[in-house]
Amino acid sequence: MFKDIVEFIQKIYQTKDFISLHEPKFVGKEKEYIEKCIESTFVSSVGIFVNKLEIKIAKYTGAKYAISTTNGTSALHISLLLAGVDEDCEVITQPLTFIATCNAINYCKAKPVFVDVDRDTMGLSPSALEFFLKNNTKVKNKKCINIKTNKIIKACVPMHSYGHPCKIDKIKTICNKYNIFLIEDAAESLGSFYKNKHTGTFGQIGTLSFNGNKIITAGGGGCIITNDKSLAVKAKHLTTTAKIPHKWDFNHDMIGYNYRMPNLNAALLIAQLEKLNNFIKNKRKLANDYEKFFKSIDYFFFKEPKFSRSNYWLNVILLKNKKQRDKFLDYTNKNGVMTRPAWKLMNKIKMFKDCHQLDLKNANYLEERIVNIPSSVRF
């Protein structure tokens, strides 16, 4: 059976050479824009391409403001700072996520709290979130307090896993009820919509990533999106070393960060953004081909959740158990087809194993079964 899967993937990618998990495609005006950027001599964090990119990202997502950053992790870090997260705080997130989420929380000297995911979205479960808050917290002076640790639960960071939207509207309602700042980790879901609204625009802040393996890339890069002008202004200030604008003088009014995206990266990314809708159309066709094939051999292919339109960043199949998953990973990678398991759950990583957590049965179930299969755009 594994042999049939490898042969099918080779067929749809029309090659028997090595097939990567997700490679970038540069098929637009990338070289043209990069040359213009070089000719302008503005290749660092100031330039017209950075400004244009932020306008275009805001327009595409429907957010009022976009602030470009060096990568998705820095976007998360700044977002948490904007939420007021510090050493006296905890941040609710899901255990099934890339480690950048928890690293950013730790940069603020805070601790993550792990709440289970839903099997039908692979994202943070609203019912698990509400159960945790109802049984482990109290609201006092408009602050949500963890009664077991006496820490303030300042923020919640759900992720739209592999490009599939979680039930973000329900999560937003719960966060509002408990006065928790909502930051959407939309690093993987550019071009994904939930109830006709772009991911990352439900919470006070959303974050994007343009890493080399994302649906569009600048080799790196990230972005903060928000509808709150004051948050946008402060985000831009913090990411530009908190420098007070002046024609020549150097003065700074708080601890800032050198997190602005270079103009050179922005030039590349604008060309990528121009192709995004074509990429998504191509990837959705690939997902449809996978769905039909895996249905014919009785394998579970993960489809976009209800009310969602996913970008299908990485296609996901679920194996029957961990043993079968491991055999599949071994066979495919030995036969030139790159496949990968889910990330190791964050609560199992030594830096975070002592953090507050509840029953994570769905996250454990998915971790043992998830396999990502080749998902590159086909041209």
Coordinates of C-alpha atoms in Angstrom, one line a residue:
M1 CA 0.0 0.0 0.0
F2 CA 2.8 2.4 0.8
K3 CA 4.3 1.7 -2.6
D4 CA 1.0 2.7 -4.3
I5 CA 1.0 6.0 -2.4
V6 CA 4.6 6.8 -3.4
E7 CA 3.8 5.9 -7.0
F8 CA 0.7 8.2 -7.0
I9 CA 2.7 11.1 -5.6
Q10 CA 5.4 10.6 -8.3
K11 CA 2.6 10.5 -10.9
I12 CA 1.0 13.8 -9.8
Y13 CA 4.4 15.5 -9.6
Q14 CA 5.5 13.9 -12.8
T15 CA 8.9 12.8 -11.5
K16 CA 10.7 9.9 -9.9
D17 CA 13.3 12.3 -8.6
F18 CA 13.3 13.4 -5.0
I19 CA 10.0 15.2 -4.1
S20 CA 10.3 17.8 -1.3
L21 CA 7.6 18.6 1.2
H22 CA 7.0 22.2 0.2
E23 CA 9.4 24.1 -2.1
P24 CA 9.1 27.7 -3.1
K25 CA 8.0 28.8 -6.5
F26 CA 9.4 31.9 -8.1
V27 CA 7.4 32.4 -11.3
G28 CA 6.6 36.1 -11.3
K29 CA 8.4 39.4 -11.1
E30 CA 10.7 38.5 -8.3
K31 CA 14.0 39.2 -10.2
E32 CA 12.6 42.4 -11.6
Y33 CA 11.6 43.8 -8.2
I34 CA 14.8 42.7 -6.5
E35 CA 16.8 44.5 -9.2
K36 CA 14.8 47.7 -8.7
C37 CA 15.4 47.4 -5.0
I38 CA 19.1 47.0 -5.4
E39 CA 19.2 49.9 -7.9
S40 CA 17.4 52.1 -5.3
T41 CA 20.3 51.3 -2.8
F42 CA 17.6 50.9 -0.1
V43 CA 18.0 47.2 0.7
S44 CA 17.6 47.3 4.5
S45 CA 14.5 48.1 6.7
V46 CA 13.6 51.4 4.9
G47 CA 12.2 51.6 1.3
I48 CA 9.2 51.7 -1.0
F49 CA 8.8 47.9 -1.2
V50 CA 8.3 47.6 2.6
N51 CA 5.6 50.3 2.5
K52 CA 3.9 48.8 -0.5
L53 CA 4.0 45.3 1.0
E54 CA 2.2 46.4 4.2
I55 CA -0.5 48.1 2.1
K56 CA -1.0 45.0 0.0
I57 CA -1.1 42.6 2.9
A58 CA -3.6 44.7 4.7
K59 CA -5.8 44.9 1.6
Y60 CA -5.5 41.2 0.9
T61 CA -6.4 40.1 4.5
G62 CA -9.0 42.8 5.1
A63 CA -7.1 44.2 8.1
K64 CA -6.7 47.9 8.5
Y65 CA -3.0 47.8 9.3
A66 CA -0.1 45.6 8.5
I67 CA 3.4 45.9 10.0
S68 CA 6.2 43.8 8.4
T69 CA 8.7 42.0 10.6
T70 CA 11.9 39.9 10.2
N71 CA 10.0 36.6 10.7
G72 CA 6.9 35.1 12.2
T73 CA 8.5 34.5 15.6
S74 CA 9.3 38.2 15.9
A75 CA 5.8 39.1 14.9
L76 CA 4.5 36.8 17.8
H77 CA 7.0 38.3 20.2
I78 CA 5.9 41.9 19.5
S79 CA 2.2 40.9 19.6
L80 CA 2.6 39.4 23.1
L81 CA 4.4 42.6 24.3
L82 CA 1.6 44.7 22.9
A83 CA -0.8 42.5 24.9
G84 CA 1.1 43.3 28.0
V85 CA 2.5 39.9 28.6
D86 CA 5.4 39.7 31.2
E87 CA 6.8 37.5 33.9
D88 CA 3.6 37.8 35.9
C89 CA 1.5 36.3 33.1
E90 CA 0.5 33.1 31.4
V91 CA -0.6 32.6 27.8
I92 CA -3.0 30.0 26.7
T93 CA -2.0 28.1 23.6
Q94 CA -2.3 24.7 22.0
P95 CA 0.3 21.9 22.4
L96 CA 0.1 21.0 18.7
T97 CA 2.1 23.9 17.3
F98 CA 5.6 24.8 16.1
I99 CA 7.9 25.7 18.9
A100 CA 8.1 29.4 17.8
T101 CA 4.8 30.0 19.6
C102 CA 6.1 28.9 23.0
N103 CA 9.5 30.5 22.4
A104 CA 7.9 33.9 21.9
I105 CA 5.9 33.4 25.1
N106 CA 9.1 32.6 26.9
Y107 CA 10.9 35.7 25.4
C108 CA 8.4 37.7 27.5
K109 CA 9.3 35.7 30.6
A110 CA 5.8 34.3 30.7
K111 CA 4.6 30.6 30.8
P112 CA 2.3 28.8 28.3
V113 CA -0.8 27.0 29.4
F114 CA -1.7 24.1 27.2
V115 CA -5.3 23.5 26.2
D116 CA -6.4 20.7 23.9
V117 CA -7.2 20.9 20.2
D118 CA -10.2 19.7 18.2
R119 CA -9.7 16.7 15.9
D120 CA -11.8 18.3 13.1
T121 CA -9.6 21.5 12.9
M122 CA -6.3 20.5 14.6
G123 CA -6.6 23.9 16.2
L124 CA -7.4 25.1 19.8
S125 CA -10.7 23.7 21.0
P126 CA -13.3 26.3 22.2
S127 CA -14.9 23.7 24.5
A128 CA -11.6 22.8 26.1
L129 CA -10.7 26.4 26.4
E130 CA -14.0 27.2 28.1
F131 CA -13.7 24.2 30.4
F132 CA -10.3 25.3 31.5
L133 CA -11.3 28.8 32.2
K134 CA -14.5 27.9 34.0
N135 CA -12.7 25.4 36.3
N136 CA -9.3 27.0 36.8
T137 CA -9.7 30.8 36.8
K138 CA -11.5 33.8 38.2
V139 CA -12.0 37.3 36.8
K140 CA -11.0 40.0 39.3
N141 CA -10.7 43.7 38.4
K142 CA -11.1 42.8 34.7
K143 CA -8.1 40.4 35.0
C144 CA -8.3 36.6 34.4
I145 CA -6.4 34.9 37.2
N146 CA -5.3 31.3 37.2
I147 CA -6.4 30.2 40.7
K148 CA -3.7 27.4 40.8
T149 CA -0.7 29.6 39.9
N150 CA -2.1 33.1 40.8
K151 CA -0.8 34.3 37.5
I152 CA -2.7 36.6 35.2
I153 CA -3.8 34.9 32.0
K154 CA -3.1 37.8 29.7
A155 CA -3.4 36.3 26.2
C156 CA -4.6 33.4 24.1
V157 CA -2.7 32.2 21.0
P158 CA -4.6 29.7 18.9
M159 CA -3.0 28.5 15.6
H160 CA -4.6 27.8 12.3
S161 CA -2.8 24.5 11.9
Y162 CA -1.4 23.6 8.5
G163 CA -3.5 26.4 7.0
H164 CA -6.9 25.0 8.3
P165 CA -8.9 27.6 10.3
C166 CA -9.8 26.8 13.9
K167 CA -13.2 27.8 15.4
I168 CA -11.9 31.3 15.9
D169 CA -15.2 33.0 16.3
K170 CA -16.1 30.9 19.3
I171 CA -12.6 31.3 20.8
K172 CA -13.0 35.1 20.4
T173 CA -16.3 35.1 22.3
I174 CA -14.7 33.1 25.2
C175 CA -11.7 35.4 25.3
N176 CA -13.9 38.5 25.4
K177 CA -15.9 37.0 28.3
Y178 CA -12.7 36.4 30.3
N179 CA -10.9 39.6 29.3
I180 CA -8.1 37.7 27.5
F181 CA -6.2 39.3 24.6
L182 CA -6.6 37.2 21.5
I183 CA -3.6 36.8 19.2
E184 CA -4.1 34.6 16.1
D185 CA -1.1 32.6 14.9
A186 CA -1.9 32.7 11.2
A187 CA 1.7 31.9 10.2
E188 CA 0.5 29.0 8.0
S189 CA -2.9 30.3 6.9
L190 CA -2.3 33.2 4.5
G191 CA -5.2 32.9 2.0
S192 CA -7.4 30.9 4.4
F193 CA -10.8 32.1 5.3
Y194 CA -13.3 31.3 8.1
K195 CA -16.9 32.3 7.5
N196 CA -15.7 34.5 4.6
K197 CA -13.3 36.4 6.9
H198 CA -9.5 36.0 6.6
T199 CA -7.7 34.2 9.4
G200 CA -5.8 36.6 11.6
T201 CA -8.5 39.3 11.6
F202 CA -10.7 37.9 14.3
G203 CA -8.5 38.7 17.3
Q204 CA -6.9 42.0 18.3
I205 CA -3.8 40.9 16.4
G206 CA -2.9 38.3 13.9
T207 CA 0.6 37.2 12.8
L208 CA 1.9 35.8 9.5
S209 CA 5.0 34.1 8.4
F210 CA 6.9 34.2 5.1
N211 CA 9.5 31.5 5.9
G212 CA 11.0 29.6 3.0
N213 CA 8.5 26.7 3.3
K214 CA 5.3 28.9 3.5
I215 CA 2.8 29.4 0.7
I216 CA 4.6 32.6 -0.3
T217 CA 8.1 33.4 0.9
A218 CA 10.8 36.1 1.1
G219 CA 13.2 33.5 2.4
G220 CA 12.1 34.8 5.8
G221 CA 9.8 37.6 7.0
G222 CA 6.6 37.9 9.0
C223 CA 3.8 40.4 9.6
I224 CA 1.5 41.7 12.2
I225 CA -2.1 42.6 11.2
T226 CA -4.6 44.5 13.2
N227 CA -7.6 46.8 13.0
D228 CA -6.4 48.8 16.1
K229 CA -4.6 51.9 15.1
S230 CA -2.9 52.4 18.4
L231 CA -1.6 48.8 18.4
A232 CA -0.3 49.3 14.8
V233 CA 1.5 52.5 15.7
K234 CA 3.2 50.9 18.7
A235 CA 4.0 47.7 16.8
K236 CA 5.9 49.7 14.1
H237 CA 7.6 51.8 16.8
L238 CA 8.8 48.7 18.7
T239 CA 10.0 46.9 15.6
T240 CA 12.1 49.9 14.5
T241 CA 14.2 49.9 17.8
A242 CA 11.7 52.4 19.3
K243 CA 13.5 55.3 17.5
I244 CA 11.8 58.6 17.7
P245 CA 11.4 60.0 14.2
H246 CA 13.8 62.8 13.3
K247 CA 15.7 63.9 10.3
W248 CA 19.1 63.1 11.8
D249 CA 19.0 62.7 15.6
F250 CA 19.1 59.3 17.3
N251 CA 16.8 59.0 20.2
H252 CA 14.8 56.1 21.6
D253 CA 12.0 56.2 24.2
M254 CA 11.7 52.5 25.2
I255 CA 13.4 49.1 24.7
G256 CA 12.9 48.3 21.1
Y257 CA 13.7 45.6 18.6
N258 CA 15.4 45.5 15.3
Y259 CA 12.6 43.5 13.8
R260 CA 11.6 45.4 10.6
M261 CA 11.6 43.4 7.3
P262 CA 14.4 44.4 4.9
N263 CA 13.3 46.2 1.7
L264 CA 15.0 43.5 -0.3
N265 CA 12.8 40.8 1.2
A266 CA 9.7 42.9 0.7
A267 CA 10.5 43.3 -3.0
L268 CA 10.6 39.5 -3.4
L269 CA 7.5 39.1 -1.3
I270 CA 5.4 41.5 -3.4
A271 CA 6.1 39.5 -6.5
Q272 CA 5.1 36.3 -4.5
L273 CA 1.9 38.0 -3.3
E274 CA 0.9 38.7 -6.9
K275 CA 0.8 35.0 -7.5
L276 CA -0.9 34.0 -4.2
N277 CA -4.4 33.4 -5.6
N278 CA -2.9 31.2 -8.4
F279 CA -0.9 29.3 -5.8
I280 CA -4.0 28.6 -3.7
K281 CA -6.0 27.5 -6.7
N282 CA -3.2 25.1 -7.6
K283 CA -2.9 23.8 -4.1
R284 CA -6.7 23.3 -3.7
K285 CA -6.6 21.2 -6.9
L286 CA -3.8 19.2 -5.5
A287 CA -5.8 18.6 -2.3
N288 CA -8.8 17.5 -4.3
D289 CA -6.6 15.0 -6.2
Y290 CA -5.2 13.7 -2.9
E291 CA -8.7 13.4 -1.4
K292 CA -10.0 11.3 -4.2
F293 CA -6.9 9.0 -4.1
F294 CA -6.9 8.4 -0.4
K295 CA -10.6 7.8 -0.3
S296 CA -10.1 5.0 -2.9
I297 CA -7.6 3.2 -0.6
D298 CA -9.4 4.0 2.7
Y299 CA -6.9 6.4 4.2
F300 CA -8.0 9.5 6.1
F301 CA -7.3 12.7 4.2
F302 CA -7.8 15.9 6.3
K303 CA -10.3 18.1 4.5
E304 CA -10.9 21.8 5.3
P305 CA -13.1 22.2 8.3
K306 CA -16.8 23.3 8.2
F307 CA -17.3 27.0 7.3
S308 CA -13.7 27.2 6.1
R309 CA -11.8 27.8 2.9
S310 CA -8.3 26.6 3.5
N311 CA -5.1 27.3 1.6
Y312 CA -4.0 23.7 2.1
W313 CA -0.5 24.8 3.0
L314 CA 0.5 21.3 4.0
N315 CA -1.7 18.4 3.1
V316 CA -2.3 16.0 6.0
I317 CA -3.2 12.3 6.2
L318 CA -3.9 10.4 9.4
L319 CA -2.5 7.0 9.8
K320 CA -4.1 4.3 12.0
N321 CA -1.6 4.5 14.8
K322 CA 2.0 5.6 15.7
K323 CA 3.4 2.3 14.5
Q324 CA 1.9 2.6 11.1
R325 CA 2.9 6.2 10.9
D326 CA 6.5 5.5 11.6
K327 CA 6.6 2.7 9.0
F328 CA 5.1 5.1 6.5
L329 CA 7.6 7.9 7.3
D330 CA 10.5 5.4 6.9
Y331 CA 9.2 4.0 3.6
T332 CA 8.4 7.3 1.9
N333 CA 11.6 9.0 2.9
K334 CA 13.7 6.1 1.8
N335 CA 11.9 6.1 -1.6
G336 CA 12.5 9.8 -2.4
V337 CA 9.2 11.3 -1.1
M338 CA 9.7 13.7 1.7
T339 CA 7.1 13.3 4.4
R340 CA 7.0 14.6 8.0
P341 CA 5.2 13.9 11.3
A342 CA 3.5 16.5 13.4
W343 CA 5.6 18.6 15.7
K344 CA 6.4 17.0 19.0
L345 CA 3.7 18.3 21.4
M346 CA 5.0 21.4 23.3
N347 CA 4.2 19.9 26.7
K348 CA 6.6 17.1 26.0
I349 CA 9.5 19.3 25.3
K350 CA 11.7 19.7 28.4
M351 CA 11.5 23.5 28.6
F352 CA 7.7 23.4 28.8
K353 CA 6.9 20.0 30.4
D354 CA 6.1 21.6 33.8
C355 CA 3.7 24.2 32.4
H356 CA 0.0 24.0 33.4
Q357 CA -1.9 21.6 31.1
L358 CA -5.2 19.7 31.1
D359 CA -6.3 16.5 29.4
L360 CA -4.7 16.7 25.9
K361 CA -6.2 13.5 24.5
N362 CA -7.0 15.0 21.0
A363 CA -3.5 16.5 20.7
N364 CA -2.0 13.2 21.6
Y365 CA -4.2 11.3 19.2
L366 CA -3.2 13.6 16.3
E367 CA 0.5 13.7 17.2
E368 CA 0.7 9.9 16.8
R369 CA -1.1 9.8 13.4
I370 CA -0.4 13.0 11.5
V371 CA 1.8 12.8 8.4
N372 CA 2.4 15.8 6.1
I373 CA 2.8 14.8 2.4
P374 CA 4.3 16.8 -0.5
S375 CA 2.3 20.0 -1.0
S376 CA 4.3 22.2 -3.3
V377 CA 2.6 24.1 -6.0
R378 CA 2.6 22.2 -9.3
F379 CA 3.5 24.1 -12.5

